[in-house]
Coordinates of C-alpha atoms in Angstrom, one line a residue:
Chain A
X1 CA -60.6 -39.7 -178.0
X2 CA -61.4 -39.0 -174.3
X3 CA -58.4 -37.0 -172.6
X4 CA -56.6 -39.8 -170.8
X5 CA -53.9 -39.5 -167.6
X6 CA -51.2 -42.4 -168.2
X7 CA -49.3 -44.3 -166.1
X8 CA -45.5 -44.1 -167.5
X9 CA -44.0 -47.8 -166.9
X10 CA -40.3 -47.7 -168.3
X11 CA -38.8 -51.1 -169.6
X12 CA -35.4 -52.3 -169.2
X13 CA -34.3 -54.8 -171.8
X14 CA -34.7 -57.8 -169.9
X15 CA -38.7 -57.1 -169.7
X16 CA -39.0 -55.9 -173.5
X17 CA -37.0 -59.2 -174.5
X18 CA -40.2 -61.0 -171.9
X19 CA -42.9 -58.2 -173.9
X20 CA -42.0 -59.1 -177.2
X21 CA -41.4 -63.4 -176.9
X22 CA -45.5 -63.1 -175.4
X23 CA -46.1 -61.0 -178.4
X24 CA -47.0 -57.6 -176.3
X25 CA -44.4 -55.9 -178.2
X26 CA -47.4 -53.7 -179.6
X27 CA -48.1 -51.9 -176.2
X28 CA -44.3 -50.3 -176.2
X29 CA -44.4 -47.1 -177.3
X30 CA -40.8 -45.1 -178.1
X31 CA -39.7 -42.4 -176.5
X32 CA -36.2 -40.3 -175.7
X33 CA -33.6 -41.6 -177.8
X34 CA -35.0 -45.5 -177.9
X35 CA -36.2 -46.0 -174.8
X36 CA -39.5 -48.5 -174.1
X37 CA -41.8 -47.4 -172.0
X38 CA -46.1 -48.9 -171.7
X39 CA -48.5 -46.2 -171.3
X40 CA -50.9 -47.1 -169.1
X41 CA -54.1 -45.0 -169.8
X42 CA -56.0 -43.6 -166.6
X43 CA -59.2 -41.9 -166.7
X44 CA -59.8 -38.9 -164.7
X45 CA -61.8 -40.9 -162.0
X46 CA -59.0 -43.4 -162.1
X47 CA -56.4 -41.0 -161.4
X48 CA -57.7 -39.0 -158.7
X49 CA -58.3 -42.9 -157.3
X50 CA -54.7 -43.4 -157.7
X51 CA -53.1 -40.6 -156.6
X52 CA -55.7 -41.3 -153.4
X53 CA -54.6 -44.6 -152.7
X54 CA -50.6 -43.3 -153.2
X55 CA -50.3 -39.9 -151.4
X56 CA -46.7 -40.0 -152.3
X57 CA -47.9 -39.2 -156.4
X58 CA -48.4 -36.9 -158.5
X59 CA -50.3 -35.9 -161.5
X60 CA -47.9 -33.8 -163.3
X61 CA -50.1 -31.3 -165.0
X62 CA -47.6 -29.1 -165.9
X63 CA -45.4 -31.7 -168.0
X64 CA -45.6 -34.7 -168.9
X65 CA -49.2 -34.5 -168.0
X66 CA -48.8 -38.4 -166.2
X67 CA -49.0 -39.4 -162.9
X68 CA -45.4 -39.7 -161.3
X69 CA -43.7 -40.8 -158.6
X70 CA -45.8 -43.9 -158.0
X71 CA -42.8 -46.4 -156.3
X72 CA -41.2 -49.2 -158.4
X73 CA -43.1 -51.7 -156.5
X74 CA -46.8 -50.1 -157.3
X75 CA -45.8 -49.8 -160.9
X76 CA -44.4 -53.9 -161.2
X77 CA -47.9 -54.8 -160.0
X78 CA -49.4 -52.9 -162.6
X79 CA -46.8 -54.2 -165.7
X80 CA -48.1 -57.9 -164.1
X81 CA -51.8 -57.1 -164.8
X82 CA -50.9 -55.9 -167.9
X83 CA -48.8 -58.8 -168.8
X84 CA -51.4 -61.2 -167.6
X85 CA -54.2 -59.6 -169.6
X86 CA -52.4 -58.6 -172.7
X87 CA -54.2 -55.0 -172.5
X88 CA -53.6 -51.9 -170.8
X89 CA -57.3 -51.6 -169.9
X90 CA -56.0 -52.9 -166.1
X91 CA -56.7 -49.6 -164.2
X92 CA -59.7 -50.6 -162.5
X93 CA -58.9 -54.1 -161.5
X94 CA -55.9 -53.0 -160.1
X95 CA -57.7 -50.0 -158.2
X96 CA -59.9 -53.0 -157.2
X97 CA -57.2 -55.2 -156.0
X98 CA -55.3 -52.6 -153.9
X99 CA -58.5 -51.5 -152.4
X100 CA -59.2 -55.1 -151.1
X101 CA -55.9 -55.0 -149.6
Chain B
X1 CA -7.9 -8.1 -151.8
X2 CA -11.0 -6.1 -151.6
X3 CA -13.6 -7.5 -154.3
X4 CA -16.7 -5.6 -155.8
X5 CA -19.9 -7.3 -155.0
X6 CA -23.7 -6.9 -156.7
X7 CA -24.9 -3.6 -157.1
X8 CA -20.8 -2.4 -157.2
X9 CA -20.4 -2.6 -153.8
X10 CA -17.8 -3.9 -151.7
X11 CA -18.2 -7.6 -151.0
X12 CA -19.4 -8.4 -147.3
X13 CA -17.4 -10.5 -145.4
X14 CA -18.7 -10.5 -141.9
X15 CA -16.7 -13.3 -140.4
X16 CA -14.4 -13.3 -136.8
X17 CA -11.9 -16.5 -138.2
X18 CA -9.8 -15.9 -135.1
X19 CA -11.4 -17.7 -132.2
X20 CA -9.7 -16.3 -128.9
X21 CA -11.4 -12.9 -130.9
X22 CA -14.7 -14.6 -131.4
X23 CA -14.6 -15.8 -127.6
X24 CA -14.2 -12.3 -126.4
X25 CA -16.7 -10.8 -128.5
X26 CA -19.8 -12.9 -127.7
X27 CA -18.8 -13.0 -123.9
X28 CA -21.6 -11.9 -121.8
X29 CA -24.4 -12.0 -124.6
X30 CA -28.0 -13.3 -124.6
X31 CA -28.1 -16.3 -126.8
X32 CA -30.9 -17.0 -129.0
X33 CA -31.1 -20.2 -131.1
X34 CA -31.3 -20.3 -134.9
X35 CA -33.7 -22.1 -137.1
X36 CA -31.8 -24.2 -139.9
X37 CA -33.5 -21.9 -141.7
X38 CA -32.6 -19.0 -140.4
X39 CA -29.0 -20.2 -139.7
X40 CA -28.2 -21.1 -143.1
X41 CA -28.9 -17.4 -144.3
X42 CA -27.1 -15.6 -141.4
X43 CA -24.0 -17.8 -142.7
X44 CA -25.1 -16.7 -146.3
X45 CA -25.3 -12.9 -144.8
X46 CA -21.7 -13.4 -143.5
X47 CA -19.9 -14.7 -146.7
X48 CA -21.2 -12.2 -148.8
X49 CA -23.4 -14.3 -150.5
X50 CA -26.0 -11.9 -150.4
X51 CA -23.8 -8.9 -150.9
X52 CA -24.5 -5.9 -150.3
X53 CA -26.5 -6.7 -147.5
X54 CA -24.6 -6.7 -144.2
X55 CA -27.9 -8.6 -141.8
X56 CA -31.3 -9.7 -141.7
X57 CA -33.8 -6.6 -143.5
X58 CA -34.9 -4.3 -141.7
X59 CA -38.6 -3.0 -142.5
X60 CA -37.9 -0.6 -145.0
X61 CA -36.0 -2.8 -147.2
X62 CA -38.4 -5.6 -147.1
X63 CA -40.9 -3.0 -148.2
X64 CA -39.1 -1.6 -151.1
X65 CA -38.0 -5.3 -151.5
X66 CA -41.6 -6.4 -152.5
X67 CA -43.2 -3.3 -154.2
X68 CA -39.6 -2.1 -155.7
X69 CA -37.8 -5.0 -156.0
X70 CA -34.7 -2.9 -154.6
X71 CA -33.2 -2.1 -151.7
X72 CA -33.6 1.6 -150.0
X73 CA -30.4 2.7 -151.7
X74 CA -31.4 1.7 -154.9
X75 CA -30.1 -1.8 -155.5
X76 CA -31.8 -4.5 -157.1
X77 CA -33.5 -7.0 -154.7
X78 CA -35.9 -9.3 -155.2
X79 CA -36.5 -11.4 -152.4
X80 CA -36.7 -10.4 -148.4
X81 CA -33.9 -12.0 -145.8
X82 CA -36.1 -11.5 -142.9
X83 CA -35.4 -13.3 -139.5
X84 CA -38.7 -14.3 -138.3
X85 CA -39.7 -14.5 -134.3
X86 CA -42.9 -14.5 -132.4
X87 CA -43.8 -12.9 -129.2
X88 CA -43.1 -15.4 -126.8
X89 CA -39.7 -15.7 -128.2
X90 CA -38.8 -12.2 -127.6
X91 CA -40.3 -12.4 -123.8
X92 CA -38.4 -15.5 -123.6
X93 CA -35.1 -13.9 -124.8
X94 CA -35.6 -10.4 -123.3
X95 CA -34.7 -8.9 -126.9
X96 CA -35.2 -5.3 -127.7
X97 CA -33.5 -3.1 -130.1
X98 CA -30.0 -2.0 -129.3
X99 CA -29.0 -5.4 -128.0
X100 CA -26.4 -8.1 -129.3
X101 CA -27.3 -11.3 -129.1
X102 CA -25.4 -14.9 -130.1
X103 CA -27.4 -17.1 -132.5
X104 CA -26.5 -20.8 -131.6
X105 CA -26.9 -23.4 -133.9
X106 CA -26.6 -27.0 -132.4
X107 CA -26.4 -25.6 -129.1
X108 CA -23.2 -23.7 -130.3
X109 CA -22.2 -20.3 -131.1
X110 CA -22.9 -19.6 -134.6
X111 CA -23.0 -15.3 -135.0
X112 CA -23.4 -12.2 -133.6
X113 CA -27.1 -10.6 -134.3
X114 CA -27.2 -6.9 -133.7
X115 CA -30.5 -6.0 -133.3
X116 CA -31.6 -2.7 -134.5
X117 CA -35.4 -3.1 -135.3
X118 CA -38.1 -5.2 -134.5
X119 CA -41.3 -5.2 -137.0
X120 CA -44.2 -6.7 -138.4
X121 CA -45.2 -7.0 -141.9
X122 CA -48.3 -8.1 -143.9
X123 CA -47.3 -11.8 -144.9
X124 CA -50.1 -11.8 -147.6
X125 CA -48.9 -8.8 -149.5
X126 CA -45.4 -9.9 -149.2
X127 CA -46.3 -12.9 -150.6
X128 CA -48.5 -11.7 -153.0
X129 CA -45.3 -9.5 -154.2
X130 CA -42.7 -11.8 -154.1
X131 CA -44.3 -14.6 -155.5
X132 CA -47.5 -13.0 -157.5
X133 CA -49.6 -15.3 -155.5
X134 CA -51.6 -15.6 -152.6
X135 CA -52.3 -19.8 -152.5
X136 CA -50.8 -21.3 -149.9
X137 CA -49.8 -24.6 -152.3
X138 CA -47.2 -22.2 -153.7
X139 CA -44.0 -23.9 -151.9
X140 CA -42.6 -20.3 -151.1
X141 CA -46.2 -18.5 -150.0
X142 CA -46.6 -21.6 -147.9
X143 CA -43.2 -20.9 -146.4
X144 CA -44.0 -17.0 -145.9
X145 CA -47.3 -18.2 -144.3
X146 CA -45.3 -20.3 -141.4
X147 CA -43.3 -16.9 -141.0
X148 CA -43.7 -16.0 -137.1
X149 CA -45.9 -12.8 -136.2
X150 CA -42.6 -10.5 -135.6
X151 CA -39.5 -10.1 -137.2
X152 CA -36.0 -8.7 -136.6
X153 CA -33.7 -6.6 -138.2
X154 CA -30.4 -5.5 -137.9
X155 CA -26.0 -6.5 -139.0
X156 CA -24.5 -10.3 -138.7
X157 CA -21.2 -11.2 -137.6
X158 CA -20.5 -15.1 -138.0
X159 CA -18.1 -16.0 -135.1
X160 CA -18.0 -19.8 -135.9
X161 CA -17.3 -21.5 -139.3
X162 CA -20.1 -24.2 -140.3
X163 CA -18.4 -27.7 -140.6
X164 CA -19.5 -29.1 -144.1
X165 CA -19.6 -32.7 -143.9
X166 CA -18.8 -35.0 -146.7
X167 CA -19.2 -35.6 -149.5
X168 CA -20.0 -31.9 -149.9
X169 CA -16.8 -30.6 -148.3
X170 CA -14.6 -29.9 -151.3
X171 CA -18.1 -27.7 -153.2
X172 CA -18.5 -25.5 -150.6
X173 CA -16.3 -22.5 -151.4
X174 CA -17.5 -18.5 -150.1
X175 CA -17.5 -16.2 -152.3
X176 CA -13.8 -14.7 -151.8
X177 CA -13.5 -18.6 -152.3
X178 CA -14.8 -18.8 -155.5
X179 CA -12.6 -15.3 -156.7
X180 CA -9.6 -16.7 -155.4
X181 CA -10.2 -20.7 -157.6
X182 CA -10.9 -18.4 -161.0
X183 CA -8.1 -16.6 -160.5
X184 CA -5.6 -19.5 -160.5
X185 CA -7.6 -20.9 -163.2
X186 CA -7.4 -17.5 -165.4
X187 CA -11.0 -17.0 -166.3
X188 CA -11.9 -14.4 -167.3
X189 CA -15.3 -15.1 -168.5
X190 CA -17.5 -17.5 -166.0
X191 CA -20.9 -18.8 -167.1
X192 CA -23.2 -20.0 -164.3
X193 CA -25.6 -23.1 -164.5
X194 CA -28.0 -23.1 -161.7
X195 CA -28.5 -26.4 -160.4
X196 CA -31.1 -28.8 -157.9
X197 CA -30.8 -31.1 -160.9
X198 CA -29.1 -34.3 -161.4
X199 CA -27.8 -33.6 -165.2
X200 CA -29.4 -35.4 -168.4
X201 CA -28.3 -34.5 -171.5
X202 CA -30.8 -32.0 -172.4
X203 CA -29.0 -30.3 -169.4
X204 CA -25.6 -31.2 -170.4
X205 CA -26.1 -29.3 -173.7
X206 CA -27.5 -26.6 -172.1
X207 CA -24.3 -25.6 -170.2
X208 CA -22.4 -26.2 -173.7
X209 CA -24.8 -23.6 -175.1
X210 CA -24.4 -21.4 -172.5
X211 CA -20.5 -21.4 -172.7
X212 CA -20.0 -21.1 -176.2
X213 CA -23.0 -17.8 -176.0
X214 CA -20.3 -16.4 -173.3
X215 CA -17.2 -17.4 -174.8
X216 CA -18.4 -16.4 -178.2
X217 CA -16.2 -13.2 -178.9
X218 CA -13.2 -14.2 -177.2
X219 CA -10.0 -15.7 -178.2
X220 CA -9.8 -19.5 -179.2
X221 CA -6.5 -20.1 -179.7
X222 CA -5.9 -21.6 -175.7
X223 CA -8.9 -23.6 -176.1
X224 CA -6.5 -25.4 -178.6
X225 CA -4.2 -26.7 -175.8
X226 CA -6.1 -28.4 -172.6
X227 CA -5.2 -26.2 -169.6
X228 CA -5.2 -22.9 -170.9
X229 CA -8.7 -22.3 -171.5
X230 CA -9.9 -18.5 -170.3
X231 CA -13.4 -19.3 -169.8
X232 CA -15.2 -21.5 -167.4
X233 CA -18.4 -22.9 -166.6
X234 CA -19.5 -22.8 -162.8
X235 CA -21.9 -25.2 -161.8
X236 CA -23.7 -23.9 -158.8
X237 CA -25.9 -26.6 -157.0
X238 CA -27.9 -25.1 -154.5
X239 CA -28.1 -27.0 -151.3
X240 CA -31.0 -26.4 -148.8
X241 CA -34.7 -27.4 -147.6
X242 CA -36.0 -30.4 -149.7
X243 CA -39.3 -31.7 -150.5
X244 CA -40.6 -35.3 -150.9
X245 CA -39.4 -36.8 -154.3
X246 CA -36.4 -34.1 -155.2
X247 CA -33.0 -35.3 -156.2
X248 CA -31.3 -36.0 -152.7
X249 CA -28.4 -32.9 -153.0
X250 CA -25.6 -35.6 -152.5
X251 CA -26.9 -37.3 -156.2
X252 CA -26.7 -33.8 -157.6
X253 CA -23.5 -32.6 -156.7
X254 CA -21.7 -36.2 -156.9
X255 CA -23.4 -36.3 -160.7
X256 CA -22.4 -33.0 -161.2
X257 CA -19.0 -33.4 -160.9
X258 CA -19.4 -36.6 -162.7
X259 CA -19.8 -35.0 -166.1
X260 CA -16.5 -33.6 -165.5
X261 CA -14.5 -36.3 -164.4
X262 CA -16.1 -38.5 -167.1
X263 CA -14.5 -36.3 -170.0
X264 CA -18.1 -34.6 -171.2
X265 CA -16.4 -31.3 -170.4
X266 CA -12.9 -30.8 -170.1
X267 CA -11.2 -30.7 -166.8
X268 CA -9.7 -27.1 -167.2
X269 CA -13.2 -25.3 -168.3
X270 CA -16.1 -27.0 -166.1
X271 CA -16.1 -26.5 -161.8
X272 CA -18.9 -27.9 -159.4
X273 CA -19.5 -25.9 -155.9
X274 CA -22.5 -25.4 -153.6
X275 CA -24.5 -22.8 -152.3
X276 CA -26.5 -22.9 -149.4
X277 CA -30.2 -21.6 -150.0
X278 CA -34.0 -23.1 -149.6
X279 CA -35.2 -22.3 -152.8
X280 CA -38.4 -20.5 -153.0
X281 CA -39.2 -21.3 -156.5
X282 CA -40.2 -17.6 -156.6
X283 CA -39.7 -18.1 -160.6
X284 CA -38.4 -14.7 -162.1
X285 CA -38.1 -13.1 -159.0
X286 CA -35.7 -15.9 -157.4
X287 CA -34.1 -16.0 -160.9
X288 CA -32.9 -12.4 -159.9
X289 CA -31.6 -13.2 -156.8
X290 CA -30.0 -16.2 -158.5
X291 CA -28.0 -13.8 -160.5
X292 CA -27.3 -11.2 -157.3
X293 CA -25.5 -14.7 -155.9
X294 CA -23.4 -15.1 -158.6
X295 CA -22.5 -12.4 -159.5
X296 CA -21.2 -12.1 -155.5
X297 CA -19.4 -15.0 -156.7
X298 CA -17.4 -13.6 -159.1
X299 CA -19.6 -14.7 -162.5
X300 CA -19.9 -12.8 -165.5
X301 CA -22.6 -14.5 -166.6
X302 CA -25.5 -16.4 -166.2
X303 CA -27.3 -19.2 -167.9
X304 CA -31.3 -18.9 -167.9
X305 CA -33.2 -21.7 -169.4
X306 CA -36.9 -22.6 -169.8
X307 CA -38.7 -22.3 -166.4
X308 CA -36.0 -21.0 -164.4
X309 CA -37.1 -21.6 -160.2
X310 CA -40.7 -22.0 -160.9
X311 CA -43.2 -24.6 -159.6
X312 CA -46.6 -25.8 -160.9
X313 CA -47.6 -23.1 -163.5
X314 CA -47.4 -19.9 -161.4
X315 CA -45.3 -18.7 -164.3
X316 CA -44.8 -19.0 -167.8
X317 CA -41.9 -20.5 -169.2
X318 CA -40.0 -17.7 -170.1
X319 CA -41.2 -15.1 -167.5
X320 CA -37.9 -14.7 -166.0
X321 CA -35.8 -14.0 -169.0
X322 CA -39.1 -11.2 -169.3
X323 CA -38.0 -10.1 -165.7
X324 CA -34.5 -10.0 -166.6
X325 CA -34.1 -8.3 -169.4
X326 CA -36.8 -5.5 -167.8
X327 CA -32.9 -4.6 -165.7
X328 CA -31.1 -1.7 -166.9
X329 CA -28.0 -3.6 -167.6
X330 CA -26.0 -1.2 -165.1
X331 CA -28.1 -2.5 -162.4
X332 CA -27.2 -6.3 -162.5
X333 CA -23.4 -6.9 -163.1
X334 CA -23.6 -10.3 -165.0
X335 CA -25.0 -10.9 -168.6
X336 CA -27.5 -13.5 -168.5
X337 CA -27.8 -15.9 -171.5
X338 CA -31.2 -17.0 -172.3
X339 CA -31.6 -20.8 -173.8
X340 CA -34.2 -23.0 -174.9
X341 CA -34.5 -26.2 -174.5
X342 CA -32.8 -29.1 -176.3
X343 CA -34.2 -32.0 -177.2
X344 CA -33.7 -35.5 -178.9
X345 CA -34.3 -35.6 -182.3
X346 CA -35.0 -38.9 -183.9
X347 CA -34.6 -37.9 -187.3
X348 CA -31.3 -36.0 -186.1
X349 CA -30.4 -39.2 -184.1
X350 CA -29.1 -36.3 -181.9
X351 CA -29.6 -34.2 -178.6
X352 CA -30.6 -30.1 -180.8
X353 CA -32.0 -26.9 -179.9
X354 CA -35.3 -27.0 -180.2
X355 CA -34.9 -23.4 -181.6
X356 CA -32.6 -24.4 -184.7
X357 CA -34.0 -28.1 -185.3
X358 CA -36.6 -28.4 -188.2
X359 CA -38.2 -32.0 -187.4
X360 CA -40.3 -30.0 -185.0
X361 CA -43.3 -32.8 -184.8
X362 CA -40.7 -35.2 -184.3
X363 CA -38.6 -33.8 -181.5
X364 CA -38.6 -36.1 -178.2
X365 CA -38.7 -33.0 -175.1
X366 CA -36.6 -33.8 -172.3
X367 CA -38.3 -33.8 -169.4
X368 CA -37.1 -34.3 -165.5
X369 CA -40.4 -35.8 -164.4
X370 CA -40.2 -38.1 -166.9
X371 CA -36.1 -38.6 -166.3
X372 CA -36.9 -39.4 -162.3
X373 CA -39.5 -41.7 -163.4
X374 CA -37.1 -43.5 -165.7
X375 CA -35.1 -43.7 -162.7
X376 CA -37.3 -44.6 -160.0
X377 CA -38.2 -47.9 -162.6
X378 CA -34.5 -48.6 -162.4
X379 CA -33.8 -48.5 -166.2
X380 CA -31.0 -47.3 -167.6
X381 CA -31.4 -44.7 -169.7
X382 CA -29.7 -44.5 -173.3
X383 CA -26.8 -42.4 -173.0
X384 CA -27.5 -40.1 -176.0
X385 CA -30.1 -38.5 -173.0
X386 CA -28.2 -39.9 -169.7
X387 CA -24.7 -40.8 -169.3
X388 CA -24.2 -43.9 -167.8
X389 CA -21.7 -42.9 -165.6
X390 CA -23.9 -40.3 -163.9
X391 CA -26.9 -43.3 -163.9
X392 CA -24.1 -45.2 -161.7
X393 CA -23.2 -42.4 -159.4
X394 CA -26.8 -41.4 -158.9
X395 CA -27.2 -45.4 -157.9
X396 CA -24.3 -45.2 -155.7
X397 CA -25.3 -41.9 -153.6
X398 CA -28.7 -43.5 -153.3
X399 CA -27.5 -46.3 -151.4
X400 CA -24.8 -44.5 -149.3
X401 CA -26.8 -41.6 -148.9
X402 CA -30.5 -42.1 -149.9
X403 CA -31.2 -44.9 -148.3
X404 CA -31.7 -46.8 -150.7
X405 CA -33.8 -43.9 -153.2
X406 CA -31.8 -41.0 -155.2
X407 CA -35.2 -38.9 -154.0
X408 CA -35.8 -37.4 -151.2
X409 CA -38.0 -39.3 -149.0
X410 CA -39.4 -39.2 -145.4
X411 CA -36.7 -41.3 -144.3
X412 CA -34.3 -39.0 -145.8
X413 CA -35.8 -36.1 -144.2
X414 CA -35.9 -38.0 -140.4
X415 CA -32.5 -39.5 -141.0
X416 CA -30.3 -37.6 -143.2
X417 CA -27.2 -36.0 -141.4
X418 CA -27.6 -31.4 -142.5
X419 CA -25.2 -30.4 -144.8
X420 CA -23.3 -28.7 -142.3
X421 CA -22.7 -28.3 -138.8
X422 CA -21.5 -25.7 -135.8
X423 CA -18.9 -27.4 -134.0
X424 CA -18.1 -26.2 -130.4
X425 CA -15.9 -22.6 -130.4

């Protein structure tokens, strides 16, 4: 499987309760003692598009090897996309969508 | 009382309390303002923070500094203290060597700077010695980089006692400070935990780790009965320069304490104070000076964990315990305790040392980016990595100090009142 650089959205148990009753309980993934979190894949291109468009990230390579520090508000519009697609593939129409401003 | 410093020398205290003194002495002098920079290690200089030395280096210091890593008498140093001016500034002034002249900080006095040399010094070999790197990325190259073309040398007499404002007031103790709080707490043996961190678990356990390694051939009987306890963990949160998404220093020092007050240590073996220094994230080397200051502090040892002051991967993950134990033990007066990391173990259903835990595949690494993130999506962690009560202080300082964000942010940088202050004489 192509290397891929994620998008860490952690979910509080109001939105897992909302994940699971539209049957997207699938995309959680466990981490740290039971936490939820979706792992929003990012190719390389993708990445380097997103840490463009948000100077304020980071692509920790050292790590968690994830792009970080995106704001709360940039990561709710992705969960949204995901939510409304019922996939994680939402990378590029959410690139798409912040590029038409 | 006269106390022994790092390297077994006396403990520097360079400070004029008495102000009608302090009035007379700078009477008449040139005055020169200070950086924050440069004012926050003059106040450093004058505590004895940075026992032995007595001022800003002077050439051959810095040299033996960076291809030594000692002082000229022999010492063990591993970064420079260099007060950094360009020409225009010392045509401005009028300096030369043999003058005194008053460093003001917010327009008021802050110390006496006796100059006895002014230099230059190749910033690319200094960097390349400090922090085995040349790239300007590194966060402390960069800052060597913005160094001016000249620099100054010579002793440093505070004349004016910063003003720490709240809510860091009650953590900022000097280092006779510090000697004086063990003493009425009667430890004997003091384990630091460096700190720019606000504290998860994996954190948490490393301080217990760290104590018990210290504690570990001494008495337990007064550990039986809270209050007697003869051993003591200091945590030390270093207060200073800040970059764009860091813990705001208010969130790590308030959490800090939390952990404390919220019964994960006991009240009688666990302290919080502050020390004011920009971190260079000079990785082994600053993990050397990190022991230098606390050892001035009065610490007999001194926790090192996985990636002690490091940034990006400029070092490995165990390159200053490497560093460290390359010391003749005579050399550095506090025993460092090397840990790994702890992590959550699902099988365990427990927070374990990674080096003792046998569901290897399984373990769940703590991680800080990954902490911050879980904090900048506002979730509340599970407390067997984050204790709730430190999520709410962290919460709290972000709104009355963070406006709004426990990280540091441009707004933060613009708006936030310094640490400390120089009040009028």
């Amino acid at each position: 499987m192509a290397e891929t650089y994620p998008i860490n959205i952690w979910i509080n148990e109001e939105r897992f309760n909302s994940l699971q009753n539209a049957g997207l309980g699938k995309l959680l993934k466990e981490e740290l003692a039971g936490m939820k979190v979706l792992i929003v894949p990012c190719t390389a291109e993708q990445r380097d598009k997103v840490l463009q468009l948000f100077p304020m990230a980071k692509y920790d390579a050292a790590t968690t090897k994830s792009i970080e520090l995106l704001p709360k508000k940039v990561k709710d519009q992705i969960y949204d996309m995901v939510v409304k697609k019922k996939s994680l593939d939402v990378m590029d129409d959410f690139i798409k969508l912040v590029e038409k401003g | 009382m006269q106390y022994t410093g790092h390297g077994g020398k006396p403990l520097v205290e360079r400070v004029i309390t008495d102000k009608a003194e302090a009035k007379k002495k700078i009477a008449g002098l040139k005055t020169m303002p200070a950086s924050r920079q440069m004012a926050t290690e003059a106040i450093g200089i004058a505590y004895g923070f940075f026992s032995p030395i007595e001022g800003f280096m002077k050439k051959a210091d810095v040299e033996t500094t960076c291809k030594k890593m000692e002082l000229t008498d022999g010492t063990i140093w591993s970064i420079p203290i260099v007060y950094d001016i360009s020409d225009a500034e010392i045509a401005q002034y009028g300096l030369k060597v043999g003058d005194s002249v008053l460093l003001t900080y917010d327009g008021n006095p802050l110390a006496i700077f006796d100059i006895e040399e002014i230099y230059t010094y190749d910033k690319e070999s200094m960097a390349q010695d400090v922090y085995g790197t040349k790239e300007e990325k590194h966060p402390g190259v960069k800052r060597t980089y913005n160094y001016k073309d000249k620099f100054l040398g010579g002793k440093i007499t505070l004349v004016n006692e910063p003003k720490v404002r709240e809510p860091f007031t009650p953590y900022f103790l000097t280092p006779r400070q510090h000697r004086q709080k063990f003493a009425e707490k009667n430890w004997i043996k003091i384990v630091a935990h460096q700190t720019r961190n606000v504290p998860h678990s994996g954190h948490e356990w490393l301080m217990k780790h760290a104590y018990i390694a210290a504690h570990g051939d001494s008495p337990v009987e007064q550990m039986e009965t809270m209050g007697k306890a003869i051993s003591g963990i200091l945590v030390n949160c270093i207060v200073g320069e800040k970059r764009v998404g860091d813990y705001i220093d208010e969130a790590i020092v308030l959490t800090q304490d939390e952990l404390r007050k919220s019964g994960y240590f006991r009240a009688d073996i666990h302290m919080v104070t502050m020390t004011f220094w920009d971190m260079r994230y000079a990785g082994p080397r600053e993990a050397v000076h990190h022991s230098i200051i606390r050892t001035n502090l009065g610490l007999t040892h001194h926790m090192f964990g996985r990636d002690h002051a490091g940034v990006g991967t400029y070092y490995h993950s165990y390159q200053a315990h490497h560093l460290l134990m390359s010391i003749p033990k005579e050399k550095l007066n506090i025993t460092p305790i090397y840990v790994l990391e702890w992590a959550y173990c699902p099988h365990c259903g427990e927070v374990t040392c990674i080096g003792l835990c046998g569901h290897w595949k399984e373990l769940q690494k703590f991680s800080g980016t990954k902490i911050r993130s879980i904090i900048m999506d506002e979730v509340k962690p599970t407390r067997l990595i984050f204790r709730p009560e430190v999520f709410d202080v962290v919460m709290e300082a972000s709104k009355k100090y963070g406006f709004g964000s426990p990280f540091v942010t441009q707004e933060y940088l613009q708006k936030a009142k310094p640490a400390f202050s120089i009040e009028p004489l």
